[in-house]
Structure formats: C-alpha cells, structure tokens
Amino acid sequence: MTTATTPATATDRAFNFSAGPAVLPEPVIQQAKNDLWNVFGSGMGVCELSHRGPEYDRILEEALAITREVGKVPDNFHILFMQGGATLQTAMIPMSFLPKDKTADYFDTGKWAHDAVAEAAKIGKVNVCGITRDENYCRLPAESETNYTPGAAYCFFVSNNTIYGTQFNRFPNTDAPLVCDMSSDIYCRPIEWNKYAFVYASLQKNLGPSGQACIMVEDSFLQKAPDDTLPKLMDYKVAQKKQSRYNTPNTFAVYLMGQVVKWIKDEFGGLEQVEQYNKEKAALLYDMLDNSSFYTAHVTNPDERSLMNIPFRTTSEALDEKFIVEADKQNLKTLAGHRSIGGMRASIYNAMPIEGVKQLVEFMKNFESENA
Ligand code: PMP
C-alpha cells in the first residue's frame, strides 16, 4: 500500500504530473541507468557509441521494429526520427507538402495548433477550417462549424490539445490527406492508420526525451515532397533514405524511445490495453471534478475530454496557488496549469501509474473539505 508521502514504487520518486518533459516508466529509467554504463555487454555506454557502428545499428533497428509492432504501423508508412521537436515539423510540413497553387486547411484548437497556422502561413496559403480560440479552446469545433477547402493539399490538426485538455475522438470529415500532431497523445490508444497521411509527435510526453520528433509518413504522401531543394536536415526524403542519420542523430532519444515502447508491450501487451488503462485513470479524475462544486474542469463535453491532460481550477486563484503548493508537499508535483489558462493541470500520460491518480484524487477531496 502507498500513502500520499510514499510513492507507488520503492524509490524516492514523486508522482510527476508535468505536461512535458514528463514522467518516464520506472523500468525504462532503471534499464537506461545500466545501459548508460555498458550496453549489450559492449563495454561502452549508450551515449558513447558511433551512430554508424553495430551497436547503434541494433538500437535503431530494435526501436523501429518495436515502434512498428506496438503501434501496428503499416508497411507503407516510414518511421523517421528528426531533431527540433514537434515545432520544427510545423515549418517542415508546409515547406514539403504545401505547393504554391494549393491551400492547406488547419484546425486552430489550441496554442500548438495556432502556432502551426502561423508557421504555415509564412510558407503558403492557409485556411483555418475550424477554430475555438474565442472560447479559450474549451471545446473542439463541431463539423457544422468547419469550412474545408476543396482539393486542399492537406488538413492539419492536433489530436490532443495539451494545454486545454481537448482530444479528438473523430476525424475531420474532409477528403484532404490528414496530417496530425500527436505530440501529447501518441500511443495512448490505437491509431487508425488508414485515416492518416502524416503523423508526428515530439517524444517528451509519451515516448521519451525532448528535442526529438518521431514521424510516421505514408509513402505516396512522402513522394509529394520536393527533391533536393530543401536544406538536408529539413528534407523528409533525405531522412528516409539515410535511415534518420544523415548527420549525427540524437542516438539516446532513439534508444530511449525504443525502451519506452518496449515497456508498453511488456507492461500492457498493446495499445488497446493502454487505452483501457488510460480511460480508467482519467475517469477517476473526471468523476472527482464532475461530482464537486468546488472544482471546475476546463472541458465539459465528455466526447472531447483528453485522456492525457486534465486542466481544472478551484473557486479562486489564491486557492489554486495554495493547492499547487500543498500538493507539491505531498509529492504530487508539477500541477500548475499552463500560464495561458492558469489553475491546475494533471498530465496523466501512459507512464503515470494509477496510484498517482488515486493519490491526487484523495488529495483533492481533502483539499476541498478543508477549503471549500
Ligand atoms: N505540439 C503539442 C501538442 C505539444 O504539446 C507541444 C509541446 N508541449 C508541441 C507541439 C511543441 O513541442 P516541442 O517543444 O517538442 O517542439
């Protein structure tokens, strides 16, 4: 049994509700500690290997294989690793897939989507096909509120809005190829690959460390990218041909992502089970919020509520601040909401154990009865 001051596992680690970089699975960290010292019995640490040597060949191959297996990524999708996090993708996508004579549709459903619109608008014609900015992004645009461009080059959306806590459980009803930023919910549930042309995620929420993106791109969509006109490190075709190592890659990020996805397989079996677990965890918090008049959730529509990021507030800013300070003392860390909406946010990615959510709910109950 665990208590509020004793984390679920026999270590000195807290429950970390950070939106990212975020909690990693404990067995992965333990394995990484060993592999930093000596990986595969090679006598060399994982950060000390040549990116062209046999040990890194194996790390890359294993990371790709497990990512494909666990995510059920079809053979017609390439899996690429690129530096620059998710943000660089928002420039590279229009540079690669938005020709001068076409328009790209973008959903503006949160800060990261909004930033992606601005980045694409520097490069080509953009139509904002759905937006909820005026409502502080507390919901997603309904299909009846969308305005798609016939023959759009692609339609871009963010599947999970990390700051505001909305998550798409449906697909934009357009014929355009779908391009999706899954940074904060990749591998939290199965992915219907036949709906997508291009999926990407920064690793630091569900997959590994920051500074790196994983890209899954369908081959015929990739072929639409220009040949040899983009800077080499911003050219998806180069990344694909050079196995994501045109220059020296972030070898540790690839290694760690491989370990995290392997953990998903070992711990859960597959993404269906991960989704069940995430639903169970999220329900604990949403039930707490819905049954309280002291707390308010930012998102109220159950069909649009995120499994990963749950923003909420108390009855005043002063109490929000007190909540964050007191929770921290109970080893429930990093619960402050993003500065754009304030309040609190519990990020409960795959690696957050259910015990952490239970302890948070218990803390919320006590805090309410002491402060309501
Ligand atoms: N997209 C989403 C949905 C995010 O949550 C974030 C980071 N919080 C980003 C993009 C930006 O990621 P990065 O800092 O890795 O560029």
mmCIF file of N, CA and C and ligand atoms in Angstrom, residues 84-87 112 158 160 162 181 183-184 202 204-205, ligand 1:
data_model
loop_
_atom_site.group_PDB
_atom_site.id
_atom_site.type_symbol
_atom_site.label_atom_id
_atom_site.label_comp_id
_atom_site.label_asym_id
_atom_site.label_seq_id
_atom_site.Cartn_x
_atom_site.Cartn_y
_atom_site.Cartn_z
ATOM 1 N N GLY A 84 14.749 18.765 -33.313
ATOM 2 C CA GLY A 84 13.957 20.001 -33.406
ATOM 3 C C GLY A 84 12.558 19.844 -32.839
ATOM 4 N N GLY A 85 12.291 18.737 -32.201
ATOM 5 C CA GLY A 85 10.997 18.531 -31.540
ATOM 6 C C GLY A 85 9.828 18.598 -32.506
ATOM 7 N N ALA A 86 8.655 18.876 -31.939
ATOM 8 C CA ALA A 86 7.458 18.977 -32.784
ATOM 9 C C ALA A 86 7.446 20.298 -33.544
ATOM 10 N N THR A 87 8.043 21.314 -32.943
ATOM 11 C CA THR A 87 7.945 22.659 -33.531
ATOM 12 C C THR A 87 8.566 22.719 -34.917
ATOM 13 N N TRP A 112 -0.654 25.119 -29.696
ATOM 14 C CA TRP A 112 0.271 24.465 -30.629
ATOM 15 C C TRP A 112 -0.294 24.448 -32.039
ATOM 16 N N VAL A 158 -4.335 18.926 -34.427
ATOM 17 C CA VAL A 158 -3.609 18.442 -33.243
ATOM 18 C C VAL A 158 -4.580 17.509 -32.512
ATOM 19 N N ASN A 160 -4.541 16.038 -29.646
ATOM 20 C CA ASN A 160 -4.735 16.272 -28.212
ATOM 21 C C ASN A 160 -4.131 17.632 -27.854
ATOM 22 N N THR A 162 -2.731 19.836 -25.480
ATOM 23 C CA THR A 162 -2.018 19.622 -24.218
ATOM 24 C C THR A 162 -2.383 20.643 -23.133
ATOM 25 N N ASP A 181 -0.592 16.291 -35.515
ATOM 26 C CA ASP A 181 0.362 16.432 -34.411
ATOM 27 C C ASP A 181 -0.186 15.618 -33.240
ATOM 28 N N SER A 183 1.653 14.897 -30.532
ATOM 29 C CA SER A 183 2.715 15.004 -29.518
ATOM 30 C C SER A 183 2.270 14.559 -28.129
ATOM 31 N N SER A 184 1.057 14.935 -27.736
ATOM 32 C CA SER A 184 0.703 14.627 -26.351
ATOM 33 C C SER A 184 -0.253 13.449 -26.203
ATOM 34 N N SER A 202 6.421 14.990 -30.795
ATOM 35 C CA SER A 202 7.652 15.146 -30.020
ATOM 36 C C SER A 202 7.625 14.040 -28.968
ATOM 37 N N GLN A 204 8.626 13.890 -25.778
ATOM 38 C CA GLN A 204 8.780 14.089 -24.331
ATOM 39 C C GLN A 204 7.535 13.920 -23.474
ATOM 40 N N LYS A 205 6.454 13.383 -24.056
ATOM 41 C CA LYS A 205 5.265 13.129 -23.223
ATOM 42 C C LYS A 205 5.050 11.617 -23.083
HETATM 43 N N1 PMP B 1 2.511 20.113 -30.129
HETATM 44 C C1 PMP B 1 1.934 19.750 -28.972
HETATM 45 C C2 PMP B 1 0.570 19.128 -28.979
HETATM 46 C C3 PMP B 1 2.617 19.958 -27.780
HETATM 47 O O1 PMP B 1 2.044 19.617 -26.611
HETATM 48 C C4 PMP B 1 3.912 20.543 -27.798
HETATM 49 C C5 PMP B 1 4.734 20.755 -26.556
HETATM 50 N N2 PMP B 1 4.097 20.854 -25.374
HETATM 51 C C6 PMP B 1 4.451 20.908 -29.031
HETATM 52 C C7 PMP B 1 3.722 20.665 -30.176
HETATM 53 C C8 PMP B 1 5.823 21.530 -29.127
HETATM 54 O O2 PMP B 1 6.768 20.543 -28.900
HETATM 55 P P1 PMP B 1 8.341 20.841 -28.906
HETATM 56 O O3 PMP B 1 8.618 21.746 -27.748
HETATM 57 O O4 PMP B 1 8.964 19.491 -28.776
HETATM 58 O O5 PMP B 1 8.683 21.496 -30.197
#
